Amino acid sequence: MVACDIVQAEGLGYKSVRRRCVALEQQCFSASEAMDIERESGHTGAVLLCATKRGGGDEVAGYLLLHRAAPATVAKLAVAPRHRRQGVGRALVEAALDMFRTTRHDECVLQVDEANAAAQRLYESVGFRVCHRREHYYCERRSSDCESGVGCRHALEMRLSLTPSPLTGAPTHANGAGSLSSSRNL
């Protein structure tokens, strides 16, 4: 497991960190899936968490973009290929969940590519459960093929209750944990 520091990249002092997150976004995602991380992190309620390797200089090992609206949302998680499977993604997700619990959110939601088994295992290991299948979620939005689903992939919507169970004190799994239903992303 890699030792890393998680920082909240806000303010002018973090402009170079946000730029490195943008570069990582371009490295990890296709053009049709990439976000404008610099712009998205500037929206009200958005927070950009960055993982930097201890003693590794300015290298960004990963980032997580979250939105603090209700429900709390993990909008994007990216880990540099050379830092995968070393605990960076887990550290970022746990930092986001801690932030959500501190701000008294009841639930956290995210979408994950149906084909990304490693990400699904990570999210399930911290308590997320699949609640919906979102067809044609990842596709080139400008493409006329998007409506027919050609070249598109599906996403799984996953949710995690952040409200402790009155009996055990542990978070509950709301929304039919593990159930799968179909919905269309418009």
CSV table of C-alpha atoms in Angstrom, one decimal:
chain,number,residue,atom,x,y,z
A,1,MET,CA,0.0,0.0,0.0
A,2,VAL,CA,1.4,3.4,-1.0
A,3,ALA,CA,1.5,6.2,1.7
A,4,CYS,CA,-0.2,9.3,0.4
A,5,ASP,CA,-1.6,12.6,1.6
A,6,ILE,CA,-5.1,13.7,0.7
A,7,VAL,CA,-5.5,17.4,0.1
A,8,GLN,CA,-8.5,19.5,-0.7
A,9,ALA,CA,-7.4,21.4,-3.8
A,10,GLU,CA,-9.1,24.8,-3.2
A,11,GLY,CA,-7.8,28.3,-3.7
A,12,LEU,CA,-5.0,29.8,-5.7
A,13,GLY,CA,-2.3,27.8,-4.0
A,14,TYR,CA,-3.6,24.6,-5.5
A,15,LYS,CA,-3.8,25.8,-9.2
A,16,SER,CA,-0.8,23.7,-10.2
A,17,VAL,CA,-2.3,20.6,-8.4
A,18,ARG,CA,-5.6,21.1,-10.3
A,19,ARG,CA,-3.6,21.3,-13.6
A,20,ARG,CA,-2.0,18.0,-12.7
A,21,CYS,CA,-5.4,16.5,-12.0
A,22,VAL,CA,-6.5,17.7,-15.5
A,23,ALA,CA,-3.5,15.9,-17.0
A,24,LEU,CA,-4.3,12.8,-15.1
A,25,GLU,CA,-7.9,13.0,-16.3
A,26,GLN,CA,-6.7,13.1,-19.9
A,27,GLN,CA,-4.4,10.1,-19.3
A,28,CYS,CA,-7.1,8.0,-17.7
A,29,PHE,CA,-10.2,8.7,-19.7
A,30,SER,CA,-11.2,8.9,-23.3
A,31,ALA,CA,-12.3,12.3,-24.7
A,32,SER,CA,-16.0,11.3,-24.5
A,33,GLU,CA,-15.6,10.4,-20.8
A,34,ALA,CA,-13.3,13.2,-19.7
A,35,MET,CA,-14.6,16.1,-17.7
A,36,ASP,CA,-13.2,19.6,-17.5
A,37,ILE,CA,-11.9,19.0,-13.9
A,38,GLU,CA,-10.7,22.6,-13.5
A,39,ARG,CA,-14.2,24.0,-14.4
A,40,GLU,CA,-16.2,21.3,-12.6
A,41,SER,CA,-14.2,21.7,-9.3
A,42,GLY,CA,-15.1,25.4,-9.4
A,43,HIS,CA,-18.8,24.8,-9.1
A,44,THR,CA,-20.6,25.5,-5.8
A,45,GLY,CA,-20.5,22.5,-3.6
A,46,ALA,CA,-17.8,20.8,-5.6
A,47,VAL,CA,-14.6,19.6,-3.9
A,48,LEU,CA,-11.5,18.2,-5.5
A,49,LEU,CA,-9.5,15.8,-3.3
A,50,CYS,CA,-6.0,15.0,-4.6
A,51,ALA,CA,-3.7,12.2,-3.4
A,52,THR,CA,-0.1,13.0,-3.5
A,53,LYS,CA,2.6,10.4,-2.8
A,54,ARG,CA,4.5,11.1,0.4
A,55,GLY,CA,8.1,12.0,-0.5
A,56,GLY,CA,7.2,11.8,-4.1
A,57,GLY,CA,7.3,15.5,-4.9
A,58,ASP,CA,4.4,17.1,-6.7
A,59,GLU,CA,3.1,14.0,-8.4
A,60,VAL,CA,-0.6,13.5,-8.2
A,61,ALA,CA,-1.3,9.8,-7.6
A,62,GLY,CA,-5.1,10.3,-8.0
A,63,TYR,CA,-8.0,12.5,-7.4
A,64,LEU,CA,-11.7,12.4,-6.6
A,65,LEU,CA,-14.2,15.0,-7.5
A,66,LEU,CA,-17.3,15.2,-5.3
A,67,HIS,CA,-20.4,17.2,-5.0
A,68,ARG,CA,-21.9,18.1,-1.7
A,69,ALA,CA,-25.5,18.5,-2.9
A,70,ALA,CA,-28.0,16.0,-1.7
A,71,PRO,CA,-27.5,13.2,-2.3
A,72,ALA,CA,-23.7,13.5,-1.9
A,73,THR,CA,-22.1,12.4,-5.2
A,74,VAL,CA,-18.7,10.9,-6.2
A,75,ALA,CA,-18.5,12.5,-9.7
A,76,LYS,CA,-15.1,11.2,-10.8
A,77,LEU,CA,-12.3,9.1,-9.4
A,78,ALA,CA,-9.0,8.6,-11.2
A,79,VAL,CA,-5.8,7.0,-10.1
A,80,ALA,CA,-2.6,7.1,-12.1
A,81,PRO,CA,-1.9,3.7,-13.7
A,82,ARG,CA,1.4,3.2,-11.8
A,83,HIS,CA,-0.4,3.8,-8.5
A,84,ARG,CA,-3.4,1.5,-9.0
A,85,ARG,CA,-4.0,-1.3,-6.6
A,86,GLN,CA,-1.9,0.4,-3.9
A,87,GLY,CA,-4.7,1.9,-1.8
A,88,VAL,CA,-4.8,5.4,-3.4
A,89,GLY,CA,-8.4,5.0,-4.7
A,90,ARG,CA,-9.6,3.6,-1.3
A,91,ALA,CA,-7.9,6.5,0.6
A,92,LEU,CA,-9.7,9.0,-1.7
A,93,VAL,CA,-13.1,7.3,-1.4
A,94,GLU,CA,-12.8,7.1,2.4
A,95,ALA,CA,-11.7,10.7,2.7
A,96,ALA,CA,-14.8,11.7,0.6
A,97,LEU,CA,-17.1,9.5,2.8
A,98,ASP,CA,-15.6,11.1,6.0
A,99,MET,CA,-16.3,14.5,4.5
A,100,PHE,CA,-19.9,13.6,3.7
A,101,ARG,CA,-20.5,12.1,7.2
A,102,THR,CA,-19.1,15.2,8.8
A,103,THR,CA,-21.5,17.4,6.8
A,104,ARG,CA,-24.4,15.1,7.8
A,105,HIS,CA,-25.3,13.7,4.4
A,106,ASP,CA,-27.6,10.7,4.5
A,107,GLU,CA,-26.5,9.0,1.3
A,108,CYS,CA,-23.8,8.9,-1.3
A,109,VAL,CA,-24.3,8.0,-5.0
A,110,LEU,CA,-22.0,7.3,-7.9
A,111,GLN,CA,-22.0,5.8,-11.4
A,112,VAL,CA,-19.4,3.2,-12.4
A,113,ASP,CA,-18.7,1.7,-15.8
A,114,GLU,CA,-20.4,-1.7,-15.9
A,115,ALA,CA,-17.2,-3.1,-17.4
A,116,ASN,CA,-14.9,-1.7,-14.7
A,117,ALA,CA,-14.9,-4.7,-12.2
A,118,ALA,CA,-11.9,-3.3,-10.2
A,119,ALA,CA,-13.8,0.0,-9.5
A,120,GLN,CA,-16.9,-1.9,-8.6
A,121,ARG,CA,-15.0,-4.1,-6.1
A,122,LEU,CA,-13.5,-1.0,-4.5
A,123,TYR,CA,-16.9,0.7,-4.1
A,124,GLU,CA,-18.5,-2.5,-2.8
A,125,SER,CA,-15.7,-3.0,-0.3
A,126,VAL,CA,-16.5,0.3,1.4
A,127,GLY,CA,-20.3,-0.5,1.4
A,128,PHE,CA,-21.7,0.8,-1.9
A,129,ARG,CA,-24.4,-1.4,-3.4
A,130,VAL,CA,-25.8,-1.5,-7.0
A,131,CYS,CA,-29.3,0.0,-7.2
A,132,HIS,CA,-29.8,0.7,-11.0
A,133,ARG,CA,-28.3,0.0,-14.4
A,134,ARG,CA,-28.1,3.1,-16.5
A,135,GLU,CA,-28.0,2.1,-20.2
A,136,HIS,CA,-26.0,4.0,-22.7
A,137,TYR,CA,-24.4,6.2,-20.0
A,138,TYR,CA,-20.9,6.3,-21.4
A,139,CYS,CA,-21.1,7.4,-25.0
A,140,GLU,CA,-20.1,10.1,-27.4
A,141,ARG,CA,-23.0,12.5,-26.6
A,142,ARG,CA,-22.8,14.2,-30.0
A,143,SER,CA,-23.0,11.0,-31.9
A,144,SER,CA,-26.2,10.1,-33.7
A,145,ASP,CA,-25.4,6.5,-32.7
A,146,CYS,CA,-25.9,7.3,-29.0
A,147,GLU,CA,-29.7,6.8,-29.2
A,148,SER,CA,-29.2,3.4,-30.7
A,149,GLY,CA,-26.6,2.5,-28.2
A,150,VAL,CA,-23.9,1.8,-30.8
A,151,GLY,CA,-20.5,2.3,-29.2
A,152,CYS,CA,-22.0,3.1,-25.8
A,153,ARG,CA,-21.4,1.4,-22.5
A,154,HIS,CA,-23.7,1.0,-19.5
A,155,ALA,CA,-23.1,2.3,-16.0
A,156,LEU,CA,-24.2,0.9,-12.6
A,157,GLU,CA,-25.6,3.4,-10.2
A,158,MET,CA,-24.3,2.6,-6.7
A,159,ARG,CA,-25.5,4.0,-3.4
A,160,LEU,CA,-24.2,4.0,0.2
A,161,SER,CA,-26.3,5.0,3.2
A,162,LEU,CA,-24.3,7.2,5.5
A,163,THR,CA,-26.9,7.1,8.2
A,164,PRO,CA,-26.0,4.7,11.1
A,165,SER,CA,-28.3,1.9,11.8
A,166,PRO,CA,-30.1,2.5,15.2
A,167,LEU,CA,-29.3,-1.1,16.2
A,168,THR,CA,-25.7,-1.5,15.2
A,169,GLY,CA,-24.4,2.0,14.6
A,170,ALA,CA,-23.1,0.8,11.3
A,171,PRO,CA,-24.2,2.5,8.0
A,172,THR,CA,-27.3,0.9,6.5
A,173,HIS,CA,-27.6,-0.2,2.9
A,174,ALA,CA,-30.7,1.6,1.6
A,175,ASN,CA,-32.5,1.4,-1.8
A,176,GLY,CA,-32.7,-2.4,-2.0
A,177,ALA,CA,-29.0,-3.2,-1.6
A,178,GLY,CA,-27.9,-5.4,-4.4
A,179,SER,CA,-31.1,-5.1,-6.5
A,180,LEU,CA,-30.7,-4.2,-10.1
A,181,SER,CA,-33.2,-2.3,-12.2
A,182,SER,CA,-33.0,-0.6,-15.5
A,183,SER,CA,-33.3,3.2,-16.2
A,184,ARG,CA,-32.3,5.3,-19.1
A,185,ASN,CA,-30.0,8.3,-18.8
A,186,LEU,CA,-31.4,11.2,-20.9
